[in-house]
Coordinates of C-alpha atoms and ligand atoms in Angstrom, one line a residue:
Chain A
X1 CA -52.0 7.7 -43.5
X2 CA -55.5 5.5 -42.9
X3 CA -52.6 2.7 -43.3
X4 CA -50.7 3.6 -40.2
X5 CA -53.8 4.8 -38.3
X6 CA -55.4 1.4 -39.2
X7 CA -52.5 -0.7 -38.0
X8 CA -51.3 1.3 -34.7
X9 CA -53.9 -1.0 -32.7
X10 CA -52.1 -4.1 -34.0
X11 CA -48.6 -1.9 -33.8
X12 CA -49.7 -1.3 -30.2
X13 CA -50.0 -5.3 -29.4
X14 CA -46.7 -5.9 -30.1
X15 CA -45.7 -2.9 -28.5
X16 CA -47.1 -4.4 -25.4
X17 CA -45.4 -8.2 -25.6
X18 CA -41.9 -6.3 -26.7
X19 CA -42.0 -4.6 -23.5
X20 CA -43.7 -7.4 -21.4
X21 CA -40.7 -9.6 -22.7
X22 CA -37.8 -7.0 -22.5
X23 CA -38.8 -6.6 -18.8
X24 CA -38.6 -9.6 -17.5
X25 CA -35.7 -10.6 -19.9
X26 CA -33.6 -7.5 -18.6
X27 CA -34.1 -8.4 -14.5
X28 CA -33.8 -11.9 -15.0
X29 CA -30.8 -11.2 -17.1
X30 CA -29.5 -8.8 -14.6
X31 CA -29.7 -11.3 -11.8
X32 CA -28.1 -14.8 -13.9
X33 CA -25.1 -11.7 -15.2
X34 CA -24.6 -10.9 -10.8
X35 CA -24.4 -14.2 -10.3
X36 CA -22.3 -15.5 -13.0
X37 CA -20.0 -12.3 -12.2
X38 CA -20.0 -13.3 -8.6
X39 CA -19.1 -17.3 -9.7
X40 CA -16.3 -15.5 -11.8
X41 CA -14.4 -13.8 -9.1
X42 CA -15.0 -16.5 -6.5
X43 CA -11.9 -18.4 -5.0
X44 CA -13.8 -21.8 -5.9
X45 CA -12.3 -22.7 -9.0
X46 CA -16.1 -25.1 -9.5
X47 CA -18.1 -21.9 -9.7
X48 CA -15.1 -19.9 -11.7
X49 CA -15.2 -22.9 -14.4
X50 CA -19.3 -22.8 -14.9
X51 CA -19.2 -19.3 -14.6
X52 CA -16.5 -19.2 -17.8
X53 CA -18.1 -21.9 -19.8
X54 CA -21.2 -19.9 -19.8
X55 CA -19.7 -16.3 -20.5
X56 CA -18.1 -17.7 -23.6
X57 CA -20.6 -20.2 -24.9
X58 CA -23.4 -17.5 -24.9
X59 CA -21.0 -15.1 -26.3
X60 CA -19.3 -17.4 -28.7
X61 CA -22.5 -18.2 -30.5
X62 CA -25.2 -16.0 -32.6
X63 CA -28.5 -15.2 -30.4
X64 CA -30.7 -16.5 -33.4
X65 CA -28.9 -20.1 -32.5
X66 CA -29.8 -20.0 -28.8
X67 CA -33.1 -18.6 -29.5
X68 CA -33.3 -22.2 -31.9
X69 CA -31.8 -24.2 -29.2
X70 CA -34.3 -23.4 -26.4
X71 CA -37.1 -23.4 -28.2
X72 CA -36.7 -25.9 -31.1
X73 CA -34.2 -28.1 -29.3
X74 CA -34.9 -28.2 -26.0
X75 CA -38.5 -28.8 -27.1
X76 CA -37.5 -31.6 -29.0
X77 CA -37.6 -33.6 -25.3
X78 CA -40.9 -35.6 -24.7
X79 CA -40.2 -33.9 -21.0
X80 CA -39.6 -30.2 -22.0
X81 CA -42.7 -28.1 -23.0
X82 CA -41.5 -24.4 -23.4
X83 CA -44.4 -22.1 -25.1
X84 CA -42.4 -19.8 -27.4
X85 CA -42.4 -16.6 -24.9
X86 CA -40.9 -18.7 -22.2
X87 CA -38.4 -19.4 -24.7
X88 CA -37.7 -16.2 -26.2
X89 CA -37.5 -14.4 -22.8
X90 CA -35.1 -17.2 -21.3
X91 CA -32.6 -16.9 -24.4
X92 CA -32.9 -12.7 -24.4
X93 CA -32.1 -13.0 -20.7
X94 CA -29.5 -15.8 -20.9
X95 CA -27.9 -13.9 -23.5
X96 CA -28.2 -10.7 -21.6
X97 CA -27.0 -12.4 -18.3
X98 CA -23.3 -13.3 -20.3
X99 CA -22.8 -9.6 -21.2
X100 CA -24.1 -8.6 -17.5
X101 CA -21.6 -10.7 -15.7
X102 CA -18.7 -9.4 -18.0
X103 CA -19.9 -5.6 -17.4
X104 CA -20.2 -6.3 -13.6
X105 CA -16.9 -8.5 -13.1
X106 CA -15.0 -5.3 -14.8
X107 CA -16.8 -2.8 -12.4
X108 CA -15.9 -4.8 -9.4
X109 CA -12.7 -5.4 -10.1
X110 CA -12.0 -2.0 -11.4
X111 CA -13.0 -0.9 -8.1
X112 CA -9.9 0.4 -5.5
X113 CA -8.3 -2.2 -3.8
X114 CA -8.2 0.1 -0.7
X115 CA -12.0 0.2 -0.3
X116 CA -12.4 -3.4 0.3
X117 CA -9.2 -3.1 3.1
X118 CA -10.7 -0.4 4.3
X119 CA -13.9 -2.4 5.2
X120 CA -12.3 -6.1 6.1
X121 CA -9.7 -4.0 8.1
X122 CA -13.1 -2.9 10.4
X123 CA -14.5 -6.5 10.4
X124 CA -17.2 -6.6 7.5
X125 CA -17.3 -9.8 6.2
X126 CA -16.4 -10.7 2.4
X127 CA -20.1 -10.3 1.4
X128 CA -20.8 -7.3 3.6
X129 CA -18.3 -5.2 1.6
X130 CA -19.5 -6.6 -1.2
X131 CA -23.1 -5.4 -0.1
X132 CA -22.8 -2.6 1.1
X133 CA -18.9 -1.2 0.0
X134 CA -18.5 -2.2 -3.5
X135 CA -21.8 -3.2 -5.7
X136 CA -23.5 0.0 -4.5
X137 CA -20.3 2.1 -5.9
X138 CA -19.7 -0.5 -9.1
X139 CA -23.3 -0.5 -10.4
X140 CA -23.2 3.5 -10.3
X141 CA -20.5 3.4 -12.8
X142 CA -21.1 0.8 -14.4
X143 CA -24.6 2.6 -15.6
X144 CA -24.2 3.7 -18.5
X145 CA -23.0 0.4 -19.8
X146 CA -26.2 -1.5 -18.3
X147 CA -27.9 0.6 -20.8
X148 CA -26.1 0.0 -23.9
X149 CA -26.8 -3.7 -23.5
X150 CA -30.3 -3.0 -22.2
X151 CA -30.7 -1.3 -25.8
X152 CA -29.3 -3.9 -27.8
X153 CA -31.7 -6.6 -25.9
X154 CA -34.3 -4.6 -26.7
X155 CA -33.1 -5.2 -29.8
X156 CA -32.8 -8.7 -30.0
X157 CA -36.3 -9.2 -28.8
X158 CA -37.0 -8.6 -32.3
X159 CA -35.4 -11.5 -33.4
X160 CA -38.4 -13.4 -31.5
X161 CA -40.6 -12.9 -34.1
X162 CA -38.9 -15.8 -35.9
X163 CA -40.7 -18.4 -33.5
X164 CA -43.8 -16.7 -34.3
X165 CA -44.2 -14.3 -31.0
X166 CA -46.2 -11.6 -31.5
X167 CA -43.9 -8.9 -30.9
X168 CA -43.8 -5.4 -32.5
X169 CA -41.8 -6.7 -35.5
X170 CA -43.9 -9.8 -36.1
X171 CA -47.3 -7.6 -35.7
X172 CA -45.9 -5.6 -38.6
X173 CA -45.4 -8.5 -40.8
X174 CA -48.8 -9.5 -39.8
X175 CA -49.9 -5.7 -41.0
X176 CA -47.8 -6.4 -43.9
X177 CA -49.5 -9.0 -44.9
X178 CA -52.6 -8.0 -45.1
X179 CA -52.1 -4.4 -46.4
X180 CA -49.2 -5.0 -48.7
X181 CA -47.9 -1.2 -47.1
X182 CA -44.5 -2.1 -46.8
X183 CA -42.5 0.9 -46.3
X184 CA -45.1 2.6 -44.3
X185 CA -45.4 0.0 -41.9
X186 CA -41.7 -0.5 -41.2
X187 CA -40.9 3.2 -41.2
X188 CA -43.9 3.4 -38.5
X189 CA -42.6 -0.1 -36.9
X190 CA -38.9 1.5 -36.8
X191 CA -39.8 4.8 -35.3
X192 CA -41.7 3.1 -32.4
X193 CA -38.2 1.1 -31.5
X194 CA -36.7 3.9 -31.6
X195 CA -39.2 5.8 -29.1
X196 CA -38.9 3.1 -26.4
X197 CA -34.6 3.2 -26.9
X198 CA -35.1 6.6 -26.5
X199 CA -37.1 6.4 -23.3
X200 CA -35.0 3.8 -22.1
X201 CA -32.0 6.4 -22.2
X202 CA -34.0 9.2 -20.5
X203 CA -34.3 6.5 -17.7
X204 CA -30.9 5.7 -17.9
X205 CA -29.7 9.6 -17.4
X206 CA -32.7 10.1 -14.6
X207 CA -30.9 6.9 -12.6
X208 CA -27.3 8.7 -13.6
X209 CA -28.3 11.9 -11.8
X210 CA -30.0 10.3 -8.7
X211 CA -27.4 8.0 -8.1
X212 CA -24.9 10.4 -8.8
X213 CA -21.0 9.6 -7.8
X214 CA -20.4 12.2 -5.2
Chain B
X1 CA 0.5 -7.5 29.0
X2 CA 1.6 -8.0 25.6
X3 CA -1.0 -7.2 23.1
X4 CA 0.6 -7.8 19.7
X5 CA 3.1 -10.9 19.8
X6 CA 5.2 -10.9 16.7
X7 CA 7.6 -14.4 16.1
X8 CA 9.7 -15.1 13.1
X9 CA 7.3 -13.3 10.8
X10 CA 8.0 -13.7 7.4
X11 CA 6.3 -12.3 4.3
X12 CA 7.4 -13.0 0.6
X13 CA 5.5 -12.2 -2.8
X14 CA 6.3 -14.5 -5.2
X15 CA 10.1 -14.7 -5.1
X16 CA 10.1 -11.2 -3.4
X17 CA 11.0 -11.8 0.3
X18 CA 9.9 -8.3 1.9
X19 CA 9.9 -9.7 6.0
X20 CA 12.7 -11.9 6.0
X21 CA 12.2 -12.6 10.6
X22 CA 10.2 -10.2 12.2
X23 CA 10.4 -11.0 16.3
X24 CA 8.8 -8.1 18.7
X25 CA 6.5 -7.3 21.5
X26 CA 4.3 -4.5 21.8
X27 CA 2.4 -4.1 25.1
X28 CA -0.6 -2.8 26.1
X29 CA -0.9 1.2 26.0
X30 CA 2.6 0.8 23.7
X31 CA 3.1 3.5 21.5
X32 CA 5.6 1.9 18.9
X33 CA 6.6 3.9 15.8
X34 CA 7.7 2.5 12.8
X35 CA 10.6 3.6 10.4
X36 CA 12.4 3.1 7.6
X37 CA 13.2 3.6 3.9
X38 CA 11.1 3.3 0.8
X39 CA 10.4 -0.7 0.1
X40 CA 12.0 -1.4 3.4
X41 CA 8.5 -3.8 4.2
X42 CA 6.8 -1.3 6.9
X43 CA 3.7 -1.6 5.1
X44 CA 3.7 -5.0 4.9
X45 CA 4.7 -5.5 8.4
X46 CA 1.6 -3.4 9.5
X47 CA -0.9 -5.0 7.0
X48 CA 0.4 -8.6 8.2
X49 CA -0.8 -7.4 12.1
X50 CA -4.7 -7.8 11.0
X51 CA -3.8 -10.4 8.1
X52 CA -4.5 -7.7 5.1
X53 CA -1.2 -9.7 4.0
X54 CA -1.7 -13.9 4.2
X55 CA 1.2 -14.2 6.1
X56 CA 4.3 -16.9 4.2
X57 CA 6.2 -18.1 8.2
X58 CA 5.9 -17.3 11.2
X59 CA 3.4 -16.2 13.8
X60 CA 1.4 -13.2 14.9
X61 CA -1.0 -13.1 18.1
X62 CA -3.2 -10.3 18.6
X63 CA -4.1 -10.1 22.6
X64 CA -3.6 -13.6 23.0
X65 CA -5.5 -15.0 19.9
X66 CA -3.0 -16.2 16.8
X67 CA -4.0 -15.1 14.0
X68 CA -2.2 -17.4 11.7
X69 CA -4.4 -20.1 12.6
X70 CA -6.6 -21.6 10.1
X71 CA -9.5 -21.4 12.2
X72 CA -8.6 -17.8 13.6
X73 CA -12.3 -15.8 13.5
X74 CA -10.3 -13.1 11.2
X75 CA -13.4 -10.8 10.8
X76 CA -13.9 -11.0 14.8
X77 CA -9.8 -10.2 15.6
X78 CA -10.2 -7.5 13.2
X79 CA -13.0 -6.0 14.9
X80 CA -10.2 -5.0 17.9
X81 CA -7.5 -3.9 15.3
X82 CA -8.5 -0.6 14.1
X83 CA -6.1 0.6 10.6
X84 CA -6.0 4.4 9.2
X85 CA -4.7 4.3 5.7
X86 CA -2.1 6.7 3.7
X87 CA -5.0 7.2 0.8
X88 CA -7.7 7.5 3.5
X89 CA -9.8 5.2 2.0
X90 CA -13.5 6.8 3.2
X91 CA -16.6 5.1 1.1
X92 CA -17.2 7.8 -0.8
X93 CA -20.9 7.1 -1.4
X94 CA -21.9 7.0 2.2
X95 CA -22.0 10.0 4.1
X96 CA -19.8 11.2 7.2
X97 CA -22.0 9.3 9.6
X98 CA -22.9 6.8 7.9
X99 CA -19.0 5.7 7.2
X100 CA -19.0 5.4 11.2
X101 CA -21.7 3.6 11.7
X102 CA -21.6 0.9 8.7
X103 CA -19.0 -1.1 10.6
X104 CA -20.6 -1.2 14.0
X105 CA -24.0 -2.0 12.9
X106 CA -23.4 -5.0 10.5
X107 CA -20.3 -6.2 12.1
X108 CA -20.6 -5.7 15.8
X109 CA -24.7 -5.6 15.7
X110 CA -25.0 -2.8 17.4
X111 CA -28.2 -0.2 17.6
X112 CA -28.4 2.6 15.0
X113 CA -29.3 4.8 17.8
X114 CA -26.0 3.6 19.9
X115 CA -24.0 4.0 17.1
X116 CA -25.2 7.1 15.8
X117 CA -24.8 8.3 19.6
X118 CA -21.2 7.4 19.5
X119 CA -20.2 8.4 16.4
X120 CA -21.4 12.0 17.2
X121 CA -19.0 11.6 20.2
X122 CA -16.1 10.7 18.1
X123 CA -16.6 13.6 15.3
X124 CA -16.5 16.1 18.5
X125 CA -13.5 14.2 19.5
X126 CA -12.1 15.0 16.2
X127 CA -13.3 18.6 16.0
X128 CA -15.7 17.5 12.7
X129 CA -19.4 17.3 14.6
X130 CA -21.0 19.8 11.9
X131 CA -19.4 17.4 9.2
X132 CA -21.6 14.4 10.0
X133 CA -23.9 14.7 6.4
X134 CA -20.8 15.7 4.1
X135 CA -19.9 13.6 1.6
X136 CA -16.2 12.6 1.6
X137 CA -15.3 14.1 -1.5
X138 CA -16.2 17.8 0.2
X139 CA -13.6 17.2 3.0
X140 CA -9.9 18.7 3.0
X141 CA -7.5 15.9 3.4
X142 CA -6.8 16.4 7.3
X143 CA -11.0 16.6 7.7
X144 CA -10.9 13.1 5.8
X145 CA -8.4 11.6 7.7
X146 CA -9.7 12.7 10.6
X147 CA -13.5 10.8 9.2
X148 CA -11.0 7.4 8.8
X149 CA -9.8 7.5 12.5
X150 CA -13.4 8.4 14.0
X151 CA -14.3 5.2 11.9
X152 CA -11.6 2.7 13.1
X153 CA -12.3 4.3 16.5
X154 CA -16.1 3.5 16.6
X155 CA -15.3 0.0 16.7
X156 CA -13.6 0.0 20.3
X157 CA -10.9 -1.3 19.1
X158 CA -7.5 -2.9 21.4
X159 CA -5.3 -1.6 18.7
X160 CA -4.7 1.4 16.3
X161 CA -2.7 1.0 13.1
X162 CA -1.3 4.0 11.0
X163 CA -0.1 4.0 7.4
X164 CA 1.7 6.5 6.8
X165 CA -1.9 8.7 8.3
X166 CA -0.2 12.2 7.4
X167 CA 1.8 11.4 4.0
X168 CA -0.9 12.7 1.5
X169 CA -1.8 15.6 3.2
X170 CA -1.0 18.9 3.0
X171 CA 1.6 20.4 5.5
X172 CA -0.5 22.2 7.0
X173 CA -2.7 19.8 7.6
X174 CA -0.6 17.5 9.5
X175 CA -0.9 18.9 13.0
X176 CA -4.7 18.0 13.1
X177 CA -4.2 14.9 12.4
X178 CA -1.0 14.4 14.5
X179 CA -3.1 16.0 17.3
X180 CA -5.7 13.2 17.4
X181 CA -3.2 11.0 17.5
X182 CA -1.6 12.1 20.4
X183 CA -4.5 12.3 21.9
X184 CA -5.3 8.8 21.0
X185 CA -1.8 7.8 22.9
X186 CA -2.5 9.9 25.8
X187 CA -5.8 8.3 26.4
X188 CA -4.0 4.5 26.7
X189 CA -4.4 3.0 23.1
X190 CA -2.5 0.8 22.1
X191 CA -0.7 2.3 18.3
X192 CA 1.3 1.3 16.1
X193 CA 2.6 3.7 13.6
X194 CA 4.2 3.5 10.4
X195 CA 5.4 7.3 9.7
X196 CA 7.8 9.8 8.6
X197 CA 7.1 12.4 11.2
X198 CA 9.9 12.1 13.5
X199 CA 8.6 15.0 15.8
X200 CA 5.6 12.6 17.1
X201 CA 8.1 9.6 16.9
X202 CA 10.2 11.4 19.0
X203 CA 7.8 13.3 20.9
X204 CA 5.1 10.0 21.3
X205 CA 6.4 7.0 20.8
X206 CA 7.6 4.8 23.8
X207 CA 9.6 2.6 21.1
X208 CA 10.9 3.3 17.6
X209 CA 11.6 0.0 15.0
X210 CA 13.9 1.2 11.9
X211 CA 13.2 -1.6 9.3
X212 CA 15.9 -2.4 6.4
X213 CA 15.3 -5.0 3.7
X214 CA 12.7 -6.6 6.1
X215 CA 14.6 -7.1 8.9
X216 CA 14.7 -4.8 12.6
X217 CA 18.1 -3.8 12.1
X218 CA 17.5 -1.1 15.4
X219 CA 14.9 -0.8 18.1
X220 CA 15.1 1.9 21.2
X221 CA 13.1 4.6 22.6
X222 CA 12.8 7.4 20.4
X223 CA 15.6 10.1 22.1
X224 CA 18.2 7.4 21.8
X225 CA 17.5 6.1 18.7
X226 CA 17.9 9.5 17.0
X227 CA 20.6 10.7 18.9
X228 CA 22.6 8.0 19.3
X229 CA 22.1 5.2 16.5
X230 CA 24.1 2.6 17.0
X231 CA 23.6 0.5 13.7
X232 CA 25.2 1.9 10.8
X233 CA 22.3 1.8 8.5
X234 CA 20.2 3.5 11.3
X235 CA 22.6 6.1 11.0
X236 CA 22.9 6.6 7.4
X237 CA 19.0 6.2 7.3
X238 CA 19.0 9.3 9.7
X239 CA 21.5 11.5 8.4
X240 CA 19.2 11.4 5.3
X241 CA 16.0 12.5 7.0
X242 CA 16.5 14.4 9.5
Ligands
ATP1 N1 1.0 -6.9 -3.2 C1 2.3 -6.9 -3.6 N2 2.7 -7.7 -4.5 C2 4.0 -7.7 -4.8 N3 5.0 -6.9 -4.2 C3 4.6 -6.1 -3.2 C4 3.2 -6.1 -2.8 N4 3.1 -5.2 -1.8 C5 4.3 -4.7 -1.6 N5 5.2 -5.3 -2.4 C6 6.7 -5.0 -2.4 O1 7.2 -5.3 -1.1 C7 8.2 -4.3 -0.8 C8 7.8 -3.6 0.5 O2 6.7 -2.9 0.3 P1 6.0 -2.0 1.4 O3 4.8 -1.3 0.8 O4 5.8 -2.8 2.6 O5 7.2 -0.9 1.7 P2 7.1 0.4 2.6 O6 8.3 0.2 3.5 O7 5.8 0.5 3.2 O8 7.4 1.5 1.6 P3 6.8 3.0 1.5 O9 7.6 3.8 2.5 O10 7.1 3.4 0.1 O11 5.4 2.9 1.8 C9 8.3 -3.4 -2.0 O12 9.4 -3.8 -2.8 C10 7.0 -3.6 -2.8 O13 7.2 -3.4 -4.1
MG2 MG1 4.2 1.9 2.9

């Protein structure tokens, strides 16, 4: 017990850099998966192309390897410096961002055809509809699959620890380390992963029942 | 003065050819029903007037502007062509009001307060001005597709398109609808109406077009058409409704 209560301020570092690097992994994910879901149902075959390309690239190859290639190899430029957090938030958003774009290219297309006739028959534009007519409908069903992949990033941050950021997992090897209180120490590090999935799906329902589908 | 100028329009999908040569005039105030079996291409004729369709031949001029031109202003010539729809069509996550006012404010730039001022006169128009904060999904059918015409309405449109506006509703329904309609035609609109109701053909209608296998095969005012067809398949078509 003076194990666990000894390590939870070390526990509660990496709690902090897990969540400082989910966040911004999750929005800038969320933005590079609009995008790319945007480029993927344009007209312009250019943006439909890159938008492919990086769908099945990121999706076609492990996370660890991406994590490897942005930090290891792109560092391995005289004129690239990335510090390891830059690194492990670009890959967990990049990797988020491929799953994004698939999840939002299914809501918008699963969307009826009549909505989007309905509101270019009254003059909006192409992107007004898509403003105001069918992202705001799309994004409230496509909910509870944002959070599924928001979980399993939250996830793969964990996976960071292997460029030596000082995550929740890697604090507990540091614990580790020093104590030699294995199980203790991951049973402690595992229930804490599981306490911010779990508040991450109380979030998830809250957003559910404001935005509800009416 | 001619407000929709239809020449040689032709519409195929693929190797489907649903308007083989559409010609026809409708004026201004025209009240011009539209008929015809299953497939026959009504639908596609209607959706071709505000280029819902990309249109394969031919051309189609909406108060003077053609609309087949590359460089037509499409969002701006649909701004005068209002279209109901079968299904509705409402956005279900906006409320009453703020269905009407969408299209005004971010196409046509106009005021929340002005468009807010005239919606509420189009909901008492169509006997739904306590219905302005609903939700779509709480409306009955009729109260719904009475919503879709306020909507097309709020944009002052030249022109009024129909779809079929009564065929998903129930029967008694219908005559709430039908009544706005007529209403609509009373007041001068121009209207063009895909429909199965011959009663308001008959009853509204200056001009009746019975479409077969996307051709006009009959066009006449409404008594004489439907007393005294003189094409065959008019007649057949007929005997089978009516
Ligand atoms: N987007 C499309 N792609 C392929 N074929 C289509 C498409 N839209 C319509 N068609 C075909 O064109 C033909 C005419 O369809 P249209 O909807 O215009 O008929 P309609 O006269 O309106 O029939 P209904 O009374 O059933 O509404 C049909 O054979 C239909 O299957
Ligand atoms: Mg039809």
């Amino acid at each position: 017990m003076e194990v666990i209560i000894d390590a939870l301020p070390y526990l509660w570092e990496g709690i902090q850099v897990t969540a400082y690097v989910f966040v911004i992994a999750i929005i800038l994910g969320f933005i590079i998966g609009l995008i790319m879901a945007l480029f993927r149902l344009s007209p312009l075959w250019i943006l439909n192309w890159i938008a492919k390309v990086f769908i099945d690239a990121i999706r076609g190859t492990p996370i660890l390897v991406q994590l490897f290639f942005f930090y290891f190899g792109l560092n391995s430029f005289d004129f690239i410096s990335l510090d390891r957090t830059t690194a492990g938030i670009i890959t967990v958003a990049i990797n988020a961002g491929a799953y994004f774009a698939e999840i939002i290219r299914a809501g918008i297309q699963s969307m009826d055809k009549g909505q989007t006739e309905a509101a270019r028959s009254l003059g909006l534009t192409g992107t007004q509809n898509m403003r105001y007519i069918i992202l705001p409908q799309a994004f409230r069903r496509m909910l509870p699959t944002f959070t599924n992949q928001a979980i399993i990033s939250l996830k793969d941050t964990s996976l960071l620890s292997v460029i030596g950021i000082a995550d929740l997992t890697q604090q507990g090897q540091v614990v580790i380390a020093a104590t030699f209180k294995a199980f203790e120490i991951w049973l402690v590090v595992g229930v804490m992963y599981f306490i911010m999935i779990y508040l991450l799906s109380l979030l998830s329902s809250y957003l559910e029942r404001r935005f509800e589908l009416r | 003065m001619t407000m929709i100028e239809v020449k040689n329009l032709k519409k195929s999908f693929g190797q489907l050819e649903v308007l083989k040569d559409i010609s026809v005039d409708i004026k201004e105030s025209e009240v011009v029903c539209v008929i015809g079996a299953s497939g026959s291409g009504k639908s596609t004729f209607l959706r071709c007037l505000n280029r819902l369709e990309d249109i394969t031949g031919g051309r189609v001029s909406i108060d003077g502007d053609d609309i087949t031109e590359k460089k037509a202003d499409i969002n701006k010539i649909r701004q005068e062509v209002g279209m109901v729809f079968q299904q509705f069509n409402l956005f279900p996550h906006k409320t009453v009001m703020e269905n009407i006012i969408l299209a005004p404010m971010k196409a046509r730039g106009t005021s929340k307060e002005a468009a807010v001022k005239k919606a509420q006169e189009l909901l008492a128009k169509v006997g739904l001005n306590d219905k302005a904060d609903s939700y779509p999904n709480s409306l009955s059918g009729g109260q719904k597709q009475r919503v879709a015409i306020a909507r097309a309405l709020a944009m002052n449109p030249k022109i009024m398109l129909f779809d079929e506006p009564t065929s998903a509703l129930d029967p008694e329904m219908v005559g709430d609808v039908l009544e706005v309609m007529k209403q609509l035609a009373d007041e001068g609109m121009t209207m063009v109406v895909v429909t199965h109701e011959m009663g308001f053909a008959r009853e509204v209608s200056d001009r009746v077009l019975f479409i077969d296998e996307g051709l006009i095969v009959e066009e006449n005012e409404p008594n004489e058409l439907f007393s005294n067809p003189r094409h065959e398949r008019t007649q057949s078509f007929l005997s089978k409704i009516l």
